[in-house]
PDB file of C-alpha atoms and ligand atoms in Angstrom:
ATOM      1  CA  UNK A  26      51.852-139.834   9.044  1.00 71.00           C
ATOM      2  CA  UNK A  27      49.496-142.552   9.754  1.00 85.00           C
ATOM      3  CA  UNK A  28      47.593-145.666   9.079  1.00 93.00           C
ATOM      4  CA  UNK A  29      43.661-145.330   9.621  1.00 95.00           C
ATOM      5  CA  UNK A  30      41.667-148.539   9.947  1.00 96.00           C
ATOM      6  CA  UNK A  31      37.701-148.781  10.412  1.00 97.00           C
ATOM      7  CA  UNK A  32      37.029-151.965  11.941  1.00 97.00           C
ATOM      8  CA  UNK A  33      33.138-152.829  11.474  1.00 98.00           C
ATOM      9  CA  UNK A  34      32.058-149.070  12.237  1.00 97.00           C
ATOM     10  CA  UNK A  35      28.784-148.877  13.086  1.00 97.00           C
ATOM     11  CA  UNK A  36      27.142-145.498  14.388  1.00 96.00           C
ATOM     12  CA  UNK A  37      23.561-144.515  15.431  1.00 95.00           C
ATOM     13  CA  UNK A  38      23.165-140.787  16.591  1.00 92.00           C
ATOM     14  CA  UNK A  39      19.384-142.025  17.778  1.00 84.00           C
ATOM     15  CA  UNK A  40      18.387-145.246  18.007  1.00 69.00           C
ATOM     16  CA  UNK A  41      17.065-145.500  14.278  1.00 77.00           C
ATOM     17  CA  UNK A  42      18.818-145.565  11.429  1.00 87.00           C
ATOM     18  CA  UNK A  43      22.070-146.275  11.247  1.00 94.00           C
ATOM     19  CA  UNK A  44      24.279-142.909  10.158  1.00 96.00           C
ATOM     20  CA  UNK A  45      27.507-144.965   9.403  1.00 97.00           C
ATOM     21  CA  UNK A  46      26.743-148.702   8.746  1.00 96.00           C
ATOM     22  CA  UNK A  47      29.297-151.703   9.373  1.00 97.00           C
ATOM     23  CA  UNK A  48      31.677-150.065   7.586  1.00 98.00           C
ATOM     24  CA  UNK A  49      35.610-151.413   7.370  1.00 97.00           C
ATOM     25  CA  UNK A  50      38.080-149.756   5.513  1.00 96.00           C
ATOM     26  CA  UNK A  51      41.661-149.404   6.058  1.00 96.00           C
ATOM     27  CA  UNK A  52      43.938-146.061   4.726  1.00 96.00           C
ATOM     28  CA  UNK A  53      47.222-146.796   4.119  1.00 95.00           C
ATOM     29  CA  UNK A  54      49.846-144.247   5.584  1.00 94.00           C
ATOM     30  CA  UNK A  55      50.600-141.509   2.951  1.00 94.00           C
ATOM     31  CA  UNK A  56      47.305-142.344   1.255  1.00 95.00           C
ATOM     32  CA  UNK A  57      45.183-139.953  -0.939  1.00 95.00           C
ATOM     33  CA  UNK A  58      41.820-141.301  -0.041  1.00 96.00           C
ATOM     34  CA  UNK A  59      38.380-140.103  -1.566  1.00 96.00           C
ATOM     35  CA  UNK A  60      34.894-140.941  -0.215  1.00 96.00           C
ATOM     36  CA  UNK A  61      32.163-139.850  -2.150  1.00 95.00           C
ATOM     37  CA  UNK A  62      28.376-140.153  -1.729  1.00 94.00           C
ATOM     38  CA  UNK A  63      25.391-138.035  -1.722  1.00 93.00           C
ATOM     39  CA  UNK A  64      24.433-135.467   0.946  1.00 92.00           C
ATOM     40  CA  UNK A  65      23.477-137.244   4.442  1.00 93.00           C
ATOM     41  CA  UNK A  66      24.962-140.753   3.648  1.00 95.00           C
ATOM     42  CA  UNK A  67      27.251-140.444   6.431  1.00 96.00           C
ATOM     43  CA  UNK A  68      30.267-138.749   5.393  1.00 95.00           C
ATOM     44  CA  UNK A  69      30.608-135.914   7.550  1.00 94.00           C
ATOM     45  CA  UNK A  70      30.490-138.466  10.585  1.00 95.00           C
ATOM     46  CA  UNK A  71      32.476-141.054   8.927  1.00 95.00           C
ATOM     47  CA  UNK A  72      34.921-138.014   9.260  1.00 94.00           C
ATOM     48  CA  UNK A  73      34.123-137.285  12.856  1.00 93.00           C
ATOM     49  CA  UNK A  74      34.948-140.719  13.739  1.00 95.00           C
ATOM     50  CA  UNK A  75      38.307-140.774  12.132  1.00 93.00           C
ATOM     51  CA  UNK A  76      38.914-137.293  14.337  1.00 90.00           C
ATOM     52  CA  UNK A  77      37.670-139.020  17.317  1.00 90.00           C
ATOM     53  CA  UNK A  78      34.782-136.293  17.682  1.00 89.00           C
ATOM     54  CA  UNK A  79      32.013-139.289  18.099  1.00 92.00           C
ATOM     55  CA  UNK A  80      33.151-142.654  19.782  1.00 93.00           C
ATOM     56  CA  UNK A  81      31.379-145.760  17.543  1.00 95.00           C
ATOM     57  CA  UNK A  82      28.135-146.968  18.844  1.00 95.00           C
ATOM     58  CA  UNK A  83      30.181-150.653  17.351  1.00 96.00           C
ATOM     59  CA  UNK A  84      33.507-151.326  16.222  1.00 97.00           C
ATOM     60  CA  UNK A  85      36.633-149.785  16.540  1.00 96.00           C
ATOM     61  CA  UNK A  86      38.906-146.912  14.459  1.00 96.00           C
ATOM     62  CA  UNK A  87      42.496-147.375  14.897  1.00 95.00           C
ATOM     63  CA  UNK A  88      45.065-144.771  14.069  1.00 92.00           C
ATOM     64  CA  UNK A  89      48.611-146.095  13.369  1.00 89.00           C
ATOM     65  CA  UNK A  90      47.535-149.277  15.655  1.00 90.00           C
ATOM     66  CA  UNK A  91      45.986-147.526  18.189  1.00 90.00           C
ATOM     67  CA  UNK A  92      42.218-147.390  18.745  1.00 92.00           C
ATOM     68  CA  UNK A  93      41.349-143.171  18.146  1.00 91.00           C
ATOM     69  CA  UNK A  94      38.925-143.126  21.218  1.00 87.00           C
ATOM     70  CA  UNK A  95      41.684-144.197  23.569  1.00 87.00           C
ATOM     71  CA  UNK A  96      44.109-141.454  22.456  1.00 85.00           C
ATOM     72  CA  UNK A  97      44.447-137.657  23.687  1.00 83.00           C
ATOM     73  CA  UNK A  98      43.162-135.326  21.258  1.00 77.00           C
ATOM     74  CA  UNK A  99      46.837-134.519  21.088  1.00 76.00           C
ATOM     75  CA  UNK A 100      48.381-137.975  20.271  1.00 79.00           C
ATOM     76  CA  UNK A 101      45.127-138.007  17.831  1.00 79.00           C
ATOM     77  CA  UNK A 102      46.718-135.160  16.257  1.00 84.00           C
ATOM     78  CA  UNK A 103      44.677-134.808  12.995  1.00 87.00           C
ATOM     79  CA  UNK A 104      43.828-131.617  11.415  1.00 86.00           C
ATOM     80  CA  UNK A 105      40.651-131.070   9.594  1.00 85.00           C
ATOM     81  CA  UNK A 106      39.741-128.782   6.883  1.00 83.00           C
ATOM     82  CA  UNK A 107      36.324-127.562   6.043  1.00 77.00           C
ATOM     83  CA  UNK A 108      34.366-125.973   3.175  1.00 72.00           C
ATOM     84  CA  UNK A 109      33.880-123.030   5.410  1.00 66.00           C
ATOM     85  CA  UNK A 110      37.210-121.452   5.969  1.00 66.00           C
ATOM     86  CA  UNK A 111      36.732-121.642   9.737  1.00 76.00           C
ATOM     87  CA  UNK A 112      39.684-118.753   9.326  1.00 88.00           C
ATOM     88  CA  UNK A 113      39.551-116.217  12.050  1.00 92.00           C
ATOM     89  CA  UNK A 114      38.991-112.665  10.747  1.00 92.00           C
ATOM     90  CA  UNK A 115      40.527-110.093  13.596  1.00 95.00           C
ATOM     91  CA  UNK A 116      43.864-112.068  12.736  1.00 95.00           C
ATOM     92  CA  UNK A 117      46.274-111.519   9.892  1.00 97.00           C
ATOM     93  CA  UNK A 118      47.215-114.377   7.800  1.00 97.00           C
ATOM     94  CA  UNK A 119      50.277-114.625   9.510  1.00 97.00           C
ATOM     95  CA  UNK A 120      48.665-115.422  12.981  1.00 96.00           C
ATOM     96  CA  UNK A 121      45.651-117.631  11.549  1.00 95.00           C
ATOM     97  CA  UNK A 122      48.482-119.755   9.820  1.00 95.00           C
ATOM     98  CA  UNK A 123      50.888-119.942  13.514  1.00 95.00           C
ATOM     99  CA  UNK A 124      47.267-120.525  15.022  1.00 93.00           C
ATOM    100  CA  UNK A 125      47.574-124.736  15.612  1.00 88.00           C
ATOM    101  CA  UNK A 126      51.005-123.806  16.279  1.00 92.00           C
ATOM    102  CA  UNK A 127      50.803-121.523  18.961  1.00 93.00           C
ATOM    103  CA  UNK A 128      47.897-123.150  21.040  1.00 90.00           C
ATOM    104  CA  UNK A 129      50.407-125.933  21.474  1.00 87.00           C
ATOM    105  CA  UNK A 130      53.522-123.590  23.231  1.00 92.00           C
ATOM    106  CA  UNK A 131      55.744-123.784  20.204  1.00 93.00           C
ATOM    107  CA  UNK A 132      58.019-121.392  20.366  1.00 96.00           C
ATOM    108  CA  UNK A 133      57.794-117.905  18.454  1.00 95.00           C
ATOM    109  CA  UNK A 134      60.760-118.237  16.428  1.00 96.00           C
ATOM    110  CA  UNK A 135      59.368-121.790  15.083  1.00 95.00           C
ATOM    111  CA  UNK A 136      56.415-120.719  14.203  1.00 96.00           C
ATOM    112  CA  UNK A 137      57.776-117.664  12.272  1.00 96.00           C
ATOM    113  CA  UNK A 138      60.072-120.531  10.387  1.00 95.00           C
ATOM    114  CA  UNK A 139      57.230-122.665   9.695  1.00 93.00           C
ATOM    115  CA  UNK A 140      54.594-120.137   8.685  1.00 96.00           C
ATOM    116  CA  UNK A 141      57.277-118.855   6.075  1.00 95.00           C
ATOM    117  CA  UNK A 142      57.680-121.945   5.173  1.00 91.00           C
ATOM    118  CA  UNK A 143      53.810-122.854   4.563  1.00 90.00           C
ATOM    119  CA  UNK A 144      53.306-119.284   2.789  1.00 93.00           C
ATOM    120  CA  UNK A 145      55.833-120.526   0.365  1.00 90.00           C
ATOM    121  CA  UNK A 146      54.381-124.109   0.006  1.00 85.00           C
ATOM    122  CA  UNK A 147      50.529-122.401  -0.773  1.00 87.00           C
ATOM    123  CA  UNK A 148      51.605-119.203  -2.480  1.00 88.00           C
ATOM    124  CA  UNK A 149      50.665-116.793   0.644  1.00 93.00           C
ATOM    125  CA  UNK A 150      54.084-115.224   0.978  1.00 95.00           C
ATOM    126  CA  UNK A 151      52.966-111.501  -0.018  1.00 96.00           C
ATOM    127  CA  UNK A 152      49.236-111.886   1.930  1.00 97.00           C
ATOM    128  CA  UNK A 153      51.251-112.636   5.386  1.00 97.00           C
ATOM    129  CA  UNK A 154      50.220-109.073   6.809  1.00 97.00           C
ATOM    130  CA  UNK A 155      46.678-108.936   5.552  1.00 97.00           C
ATOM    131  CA  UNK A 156      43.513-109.659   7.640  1.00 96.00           C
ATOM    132  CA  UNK A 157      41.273-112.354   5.599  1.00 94.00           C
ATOM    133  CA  UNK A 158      38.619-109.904   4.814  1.00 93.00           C
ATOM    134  CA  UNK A 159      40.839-108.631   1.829  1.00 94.00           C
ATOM    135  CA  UNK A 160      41.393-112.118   0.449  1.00 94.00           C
ATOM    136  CA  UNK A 161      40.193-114.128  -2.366  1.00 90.00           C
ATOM    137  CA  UNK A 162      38.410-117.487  -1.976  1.00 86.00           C
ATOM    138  CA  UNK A 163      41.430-119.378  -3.413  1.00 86.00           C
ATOM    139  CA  UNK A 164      43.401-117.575  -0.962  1.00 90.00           C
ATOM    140  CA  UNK A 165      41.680-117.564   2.480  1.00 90.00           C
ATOM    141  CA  UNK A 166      41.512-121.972   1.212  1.00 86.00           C
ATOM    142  CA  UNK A 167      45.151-121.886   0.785  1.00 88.00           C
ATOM    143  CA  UNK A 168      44.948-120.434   4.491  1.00 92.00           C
ATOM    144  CA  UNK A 169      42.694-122.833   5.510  1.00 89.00           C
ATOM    145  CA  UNK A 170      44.463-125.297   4.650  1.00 86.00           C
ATOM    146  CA  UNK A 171      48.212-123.721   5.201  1.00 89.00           C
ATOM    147  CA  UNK A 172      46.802-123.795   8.951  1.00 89.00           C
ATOM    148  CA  UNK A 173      46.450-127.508   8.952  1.00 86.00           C
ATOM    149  CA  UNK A 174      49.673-128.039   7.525  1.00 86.00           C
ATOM    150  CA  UNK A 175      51.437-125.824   9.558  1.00 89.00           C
ATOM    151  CA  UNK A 176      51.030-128.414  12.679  1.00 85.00           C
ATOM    152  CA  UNK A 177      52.416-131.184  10.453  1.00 84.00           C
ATOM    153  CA  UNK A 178      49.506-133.463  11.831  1.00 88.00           C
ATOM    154  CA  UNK A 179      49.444-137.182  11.353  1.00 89.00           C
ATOM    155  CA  UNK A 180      46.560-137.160   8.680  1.00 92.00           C
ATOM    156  CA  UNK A 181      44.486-134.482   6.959  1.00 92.00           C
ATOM    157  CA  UNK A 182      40.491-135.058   7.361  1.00 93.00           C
ATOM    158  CA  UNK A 183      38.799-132.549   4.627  1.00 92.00           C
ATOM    159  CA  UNK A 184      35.327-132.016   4.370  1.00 92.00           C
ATOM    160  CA  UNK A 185      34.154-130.851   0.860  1.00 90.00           C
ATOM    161  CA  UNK A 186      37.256-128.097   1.137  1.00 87.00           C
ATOM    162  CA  UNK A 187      36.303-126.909  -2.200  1.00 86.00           C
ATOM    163  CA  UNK A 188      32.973-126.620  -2.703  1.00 83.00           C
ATOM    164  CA  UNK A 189      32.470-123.428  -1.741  1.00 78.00           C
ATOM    165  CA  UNK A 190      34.667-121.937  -4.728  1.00 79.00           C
ATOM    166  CA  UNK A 191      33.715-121.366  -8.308  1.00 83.00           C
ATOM    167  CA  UNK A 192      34.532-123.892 -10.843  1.00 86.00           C
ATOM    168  CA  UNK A 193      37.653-122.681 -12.231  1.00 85.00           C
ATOM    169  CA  UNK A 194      39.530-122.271  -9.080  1.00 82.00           C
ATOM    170  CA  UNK A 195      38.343-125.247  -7.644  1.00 85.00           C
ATOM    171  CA  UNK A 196      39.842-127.293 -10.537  1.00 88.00           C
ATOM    172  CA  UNK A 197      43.418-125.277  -9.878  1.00 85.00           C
ATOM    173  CA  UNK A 198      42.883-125.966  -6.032  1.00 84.00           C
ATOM    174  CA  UNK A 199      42.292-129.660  -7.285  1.00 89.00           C
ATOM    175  CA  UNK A 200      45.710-129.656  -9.119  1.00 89.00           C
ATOM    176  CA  UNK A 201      47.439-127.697  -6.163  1.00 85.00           C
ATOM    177  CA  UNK A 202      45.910-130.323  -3.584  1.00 87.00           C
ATOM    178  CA  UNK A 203      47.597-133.191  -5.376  1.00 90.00           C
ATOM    179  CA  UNK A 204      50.873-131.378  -5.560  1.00 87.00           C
ATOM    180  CA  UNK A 205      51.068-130.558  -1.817  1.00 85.00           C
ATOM    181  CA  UNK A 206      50.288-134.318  -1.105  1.00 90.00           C
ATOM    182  CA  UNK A 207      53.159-135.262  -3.676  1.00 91.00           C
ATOM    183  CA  UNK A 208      55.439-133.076  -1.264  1.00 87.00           C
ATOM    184  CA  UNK A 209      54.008-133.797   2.199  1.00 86.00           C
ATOM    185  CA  UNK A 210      53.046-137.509   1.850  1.00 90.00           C
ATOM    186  CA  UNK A 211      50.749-136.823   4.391  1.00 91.00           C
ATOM    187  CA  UNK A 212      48.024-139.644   4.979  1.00 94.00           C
ATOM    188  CA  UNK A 213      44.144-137.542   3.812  1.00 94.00           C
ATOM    189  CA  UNK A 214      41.271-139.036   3.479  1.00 95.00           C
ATOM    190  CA  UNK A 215      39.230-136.213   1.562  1.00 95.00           C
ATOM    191  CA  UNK A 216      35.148-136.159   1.447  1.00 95.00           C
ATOM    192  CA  UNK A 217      33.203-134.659  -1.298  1.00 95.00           C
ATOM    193  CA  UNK A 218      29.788-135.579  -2.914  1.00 93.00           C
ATOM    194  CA  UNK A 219      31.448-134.489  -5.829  1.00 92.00           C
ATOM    195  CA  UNK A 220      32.054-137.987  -8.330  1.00 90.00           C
ATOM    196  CA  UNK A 221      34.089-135.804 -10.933  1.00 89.00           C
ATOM    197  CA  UNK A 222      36.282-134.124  -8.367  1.00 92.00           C
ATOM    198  CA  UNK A 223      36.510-138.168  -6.661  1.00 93.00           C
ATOM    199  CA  UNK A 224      37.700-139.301  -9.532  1.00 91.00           C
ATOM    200  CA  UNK A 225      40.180-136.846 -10.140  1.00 90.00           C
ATOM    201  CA  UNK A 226      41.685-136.699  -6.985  1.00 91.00           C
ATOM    202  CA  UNK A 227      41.715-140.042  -5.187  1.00 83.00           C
ATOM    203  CA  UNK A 228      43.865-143.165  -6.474  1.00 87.00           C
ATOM    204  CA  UNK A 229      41.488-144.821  -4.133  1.00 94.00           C
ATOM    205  CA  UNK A 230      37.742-144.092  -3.836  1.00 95.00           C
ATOM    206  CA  UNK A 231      35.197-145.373  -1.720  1.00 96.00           C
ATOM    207  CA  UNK A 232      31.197-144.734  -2.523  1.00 95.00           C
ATOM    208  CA  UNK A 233      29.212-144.496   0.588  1.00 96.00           C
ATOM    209  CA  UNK A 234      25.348-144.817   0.523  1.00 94.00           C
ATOM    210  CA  UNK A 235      23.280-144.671   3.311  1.00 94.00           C
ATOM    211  CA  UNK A 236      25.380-145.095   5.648  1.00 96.00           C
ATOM    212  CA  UNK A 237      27.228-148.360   3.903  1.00 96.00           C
ATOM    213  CA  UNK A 238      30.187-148.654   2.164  1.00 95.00           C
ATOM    214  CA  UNK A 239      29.080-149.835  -1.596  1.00 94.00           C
ATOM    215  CA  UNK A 240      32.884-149.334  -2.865  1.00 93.00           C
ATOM    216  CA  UNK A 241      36.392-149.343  -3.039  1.00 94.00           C
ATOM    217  CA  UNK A 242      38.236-148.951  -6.037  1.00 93.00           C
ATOM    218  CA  UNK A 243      40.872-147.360  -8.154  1.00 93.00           C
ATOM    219  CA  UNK A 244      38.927-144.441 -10.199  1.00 89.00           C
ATOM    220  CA  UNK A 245      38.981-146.333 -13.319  1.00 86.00           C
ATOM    221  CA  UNK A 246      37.593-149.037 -11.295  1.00 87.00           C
ATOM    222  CA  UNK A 247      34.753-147.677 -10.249  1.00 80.00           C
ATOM    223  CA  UNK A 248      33.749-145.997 -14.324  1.00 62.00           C
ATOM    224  CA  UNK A 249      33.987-149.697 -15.434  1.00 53.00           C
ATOM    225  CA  UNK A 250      31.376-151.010 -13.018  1.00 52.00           C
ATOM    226  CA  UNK A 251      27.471-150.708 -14.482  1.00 48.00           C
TER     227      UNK A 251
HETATM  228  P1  LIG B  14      26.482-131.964   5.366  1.00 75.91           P
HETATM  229  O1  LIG B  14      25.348-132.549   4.608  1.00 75.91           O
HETATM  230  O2  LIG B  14      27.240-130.915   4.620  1.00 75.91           O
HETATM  231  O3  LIG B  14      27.366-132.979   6.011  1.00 75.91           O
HETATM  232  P2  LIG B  14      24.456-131.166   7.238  1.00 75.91           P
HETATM  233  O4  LIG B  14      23.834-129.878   6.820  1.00 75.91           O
HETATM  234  O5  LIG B  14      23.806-132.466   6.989  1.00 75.91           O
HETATM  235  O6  LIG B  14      25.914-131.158   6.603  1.00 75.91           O
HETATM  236  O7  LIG B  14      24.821-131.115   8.758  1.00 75.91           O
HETATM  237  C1  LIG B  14      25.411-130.008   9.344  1.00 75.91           C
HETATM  238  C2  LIG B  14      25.562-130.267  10.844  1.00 75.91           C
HETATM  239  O8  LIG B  14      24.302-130.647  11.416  1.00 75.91           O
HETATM  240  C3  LIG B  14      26.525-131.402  11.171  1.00 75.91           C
HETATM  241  O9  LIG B  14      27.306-131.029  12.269  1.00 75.91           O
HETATM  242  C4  LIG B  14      25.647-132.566  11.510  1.00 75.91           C
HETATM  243  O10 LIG B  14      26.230-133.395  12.485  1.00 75.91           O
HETATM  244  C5  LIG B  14      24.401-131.894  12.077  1.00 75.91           C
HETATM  245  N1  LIG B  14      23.226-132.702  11.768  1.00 75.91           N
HETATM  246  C6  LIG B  14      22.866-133.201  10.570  1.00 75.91           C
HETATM  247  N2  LIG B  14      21.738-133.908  10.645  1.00 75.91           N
HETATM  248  C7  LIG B  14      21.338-133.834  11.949  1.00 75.91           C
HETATM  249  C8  LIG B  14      20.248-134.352  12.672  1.00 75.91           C
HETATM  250  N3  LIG B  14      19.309-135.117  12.112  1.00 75.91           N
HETATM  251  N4  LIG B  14      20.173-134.077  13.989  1.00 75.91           N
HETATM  252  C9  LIG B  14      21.114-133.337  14.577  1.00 75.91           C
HETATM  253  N5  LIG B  14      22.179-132.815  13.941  1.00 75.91           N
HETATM  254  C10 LIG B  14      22.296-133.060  12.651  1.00 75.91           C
HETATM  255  P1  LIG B  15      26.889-136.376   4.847  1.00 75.91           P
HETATM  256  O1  LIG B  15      28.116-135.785   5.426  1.00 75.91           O
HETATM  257  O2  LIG B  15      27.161-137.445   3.848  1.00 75.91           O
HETATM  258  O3  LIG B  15      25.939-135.359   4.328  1.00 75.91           O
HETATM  259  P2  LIG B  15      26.160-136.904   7.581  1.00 75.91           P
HETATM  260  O4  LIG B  15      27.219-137.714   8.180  1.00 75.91           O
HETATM  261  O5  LIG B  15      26.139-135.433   7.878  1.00 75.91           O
HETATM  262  O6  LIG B  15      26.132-137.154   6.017  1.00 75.91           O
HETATM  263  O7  LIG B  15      24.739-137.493   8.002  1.00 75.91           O
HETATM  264  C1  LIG B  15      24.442-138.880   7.911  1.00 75.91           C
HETATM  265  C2  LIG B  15      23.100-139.125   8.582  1.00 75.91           C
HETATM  266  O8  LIG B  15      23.226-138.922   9.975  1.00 75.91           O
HETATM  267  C3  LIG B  15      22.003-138.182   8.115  1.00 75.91           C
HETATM  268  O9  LIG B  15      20.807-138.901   8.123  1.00 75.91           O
HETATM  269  C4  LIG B  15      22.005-137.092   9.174  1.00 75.91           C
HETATM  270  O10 LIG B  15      20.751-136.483   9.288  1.00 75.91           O
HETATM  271  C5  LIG B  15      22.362-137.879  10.418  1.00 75.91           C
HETATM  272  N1  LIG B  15      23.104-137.055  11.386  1.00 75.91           N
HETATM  273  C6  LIG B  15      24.268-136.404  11.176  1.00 75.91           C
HETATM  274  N2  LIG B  15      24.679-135.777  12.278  1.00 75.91           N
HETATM  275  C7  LIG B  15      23.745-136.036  13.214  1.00 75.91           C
HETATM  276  C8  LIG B  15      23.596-135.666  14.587  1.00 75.91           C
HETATM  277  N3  LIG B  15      24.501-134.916  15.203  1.00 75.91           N
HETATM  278  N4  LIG B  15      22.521-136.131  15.236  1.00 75.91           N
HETATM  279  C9  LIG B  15      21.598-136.899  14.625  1.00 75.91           C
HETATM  280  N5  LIG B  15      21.667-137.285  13.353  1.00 75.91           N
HETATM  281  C10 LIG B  15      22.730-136.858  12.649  1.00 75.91           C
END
């Protein structure tokens, strides 16, 4: 678990335009934290930043303190979680769940212990075996995102993890999200350009446009504004 602080973030891919603009924000360790904004107002490297996968052109992001672009990918240690699976689909469920685990020398009997653990957590317990191909979308999520738990990161980064599934499931996925964070306390900041699913899910939510930060506010918050 983790504090994340932006510190007057400002990033420029190209000269032009500002992609993320002066933006400060801090996430409280154990947070649930939703930003929400239309497509290409900066989100997805909003998230980058916070993962340390672009360095600010300005400013600083500190994680727990430390500034992210000083730190190892290792003492980084975030996990993110996309719309698109990114499961791997020559491996059981088993092995794409040990995956984070594994690249990192834990040991096989841990991993076992853990996995087991996760499948219980996410509801995977009788898809262990199975290769990914034979899953549902709920499911291969829930692997998705049983991976980045697995690891026990520091914080949770999610781009749009639900979009890709049909409306029903991605309300239960909505209501399964908020139970896991109940249980893991886990600091997540969680990106969608979804304003119903924002509002649902975040006790905090902060509206980006154009690359600046327009909001921050508790859900209810943000309906009362005009
Ligand atoms: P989303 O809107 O879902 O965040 P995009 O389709 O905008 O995703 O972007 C997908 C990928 O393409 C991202 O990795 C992003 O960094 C990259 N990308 C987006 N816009 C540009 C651009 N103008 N030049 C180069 N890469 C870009
Ligand atoms: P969102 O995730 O909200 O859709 P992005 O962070 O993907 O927004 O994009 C914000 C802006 O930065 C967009 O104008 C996009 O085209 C631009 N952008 C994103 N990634 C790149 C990239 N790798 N190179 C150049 N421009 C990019």
């Amino acid at each position: 678990m983790t504090s994340i602080e932006l510190d007057h973030v400002v990033m420029r891919y190209d000269g032009a335009r500002a992609a993320v603009d002066d933006v400060s924000l801090e996430i409280e360790e154990g947070e649930f934290f939703v930003l929400v904004g239309p497509s290409g107002c900066g989100k997805s490297t909003l998230l980058r930043l916070l993962a340390g996968l672009e360095r600010p052109s300005s400013g600083a992001v500190r994680m727990g303190g430390d500034d992210v672009t000083a730190l190892e990918p290792r003492q980084r240690d975030v996990a993110m979680v996309f719309q698109n699976y990114a499961i791997y689909p020559h491996m059981t469920v088993r092995a794409n769940l040990g995956y984070g685990l594994r690249v990192r020398g834990t040991a096989k009997r841990d991993i076992d212990a853990r996995v087991d653990e996760v499948a219980d957590l996410l509801g995977l317990r009788e898809v262990l075996g199975r290769r990914p191909g034979t899953l549902s979308g709920g499911q291969l999520q829930r692997v998705a995102m049983g991976r980045a738990i697995a690891r026990r990161p520091r914080a949770y980064l999610m781009d749009e993890p639900l979009s890709n599934l049909d409306a029903k499931l991605r309300v239960s996925m909505r209501a399964e999200l908020e139970q896991l964070h109940r249980k893991l306390g886990v600091t997540t900041v969680y990106v969608t350009h979804d304003q119903v699913e924002a509002m649902t899910l975040g006790r905090r939510v902060a509206v980006l446009r154009g690359g600046e930060l327009q909001q921050v506010a508790a859900p209810q918050e943000l309906y009362a504004r005009p």
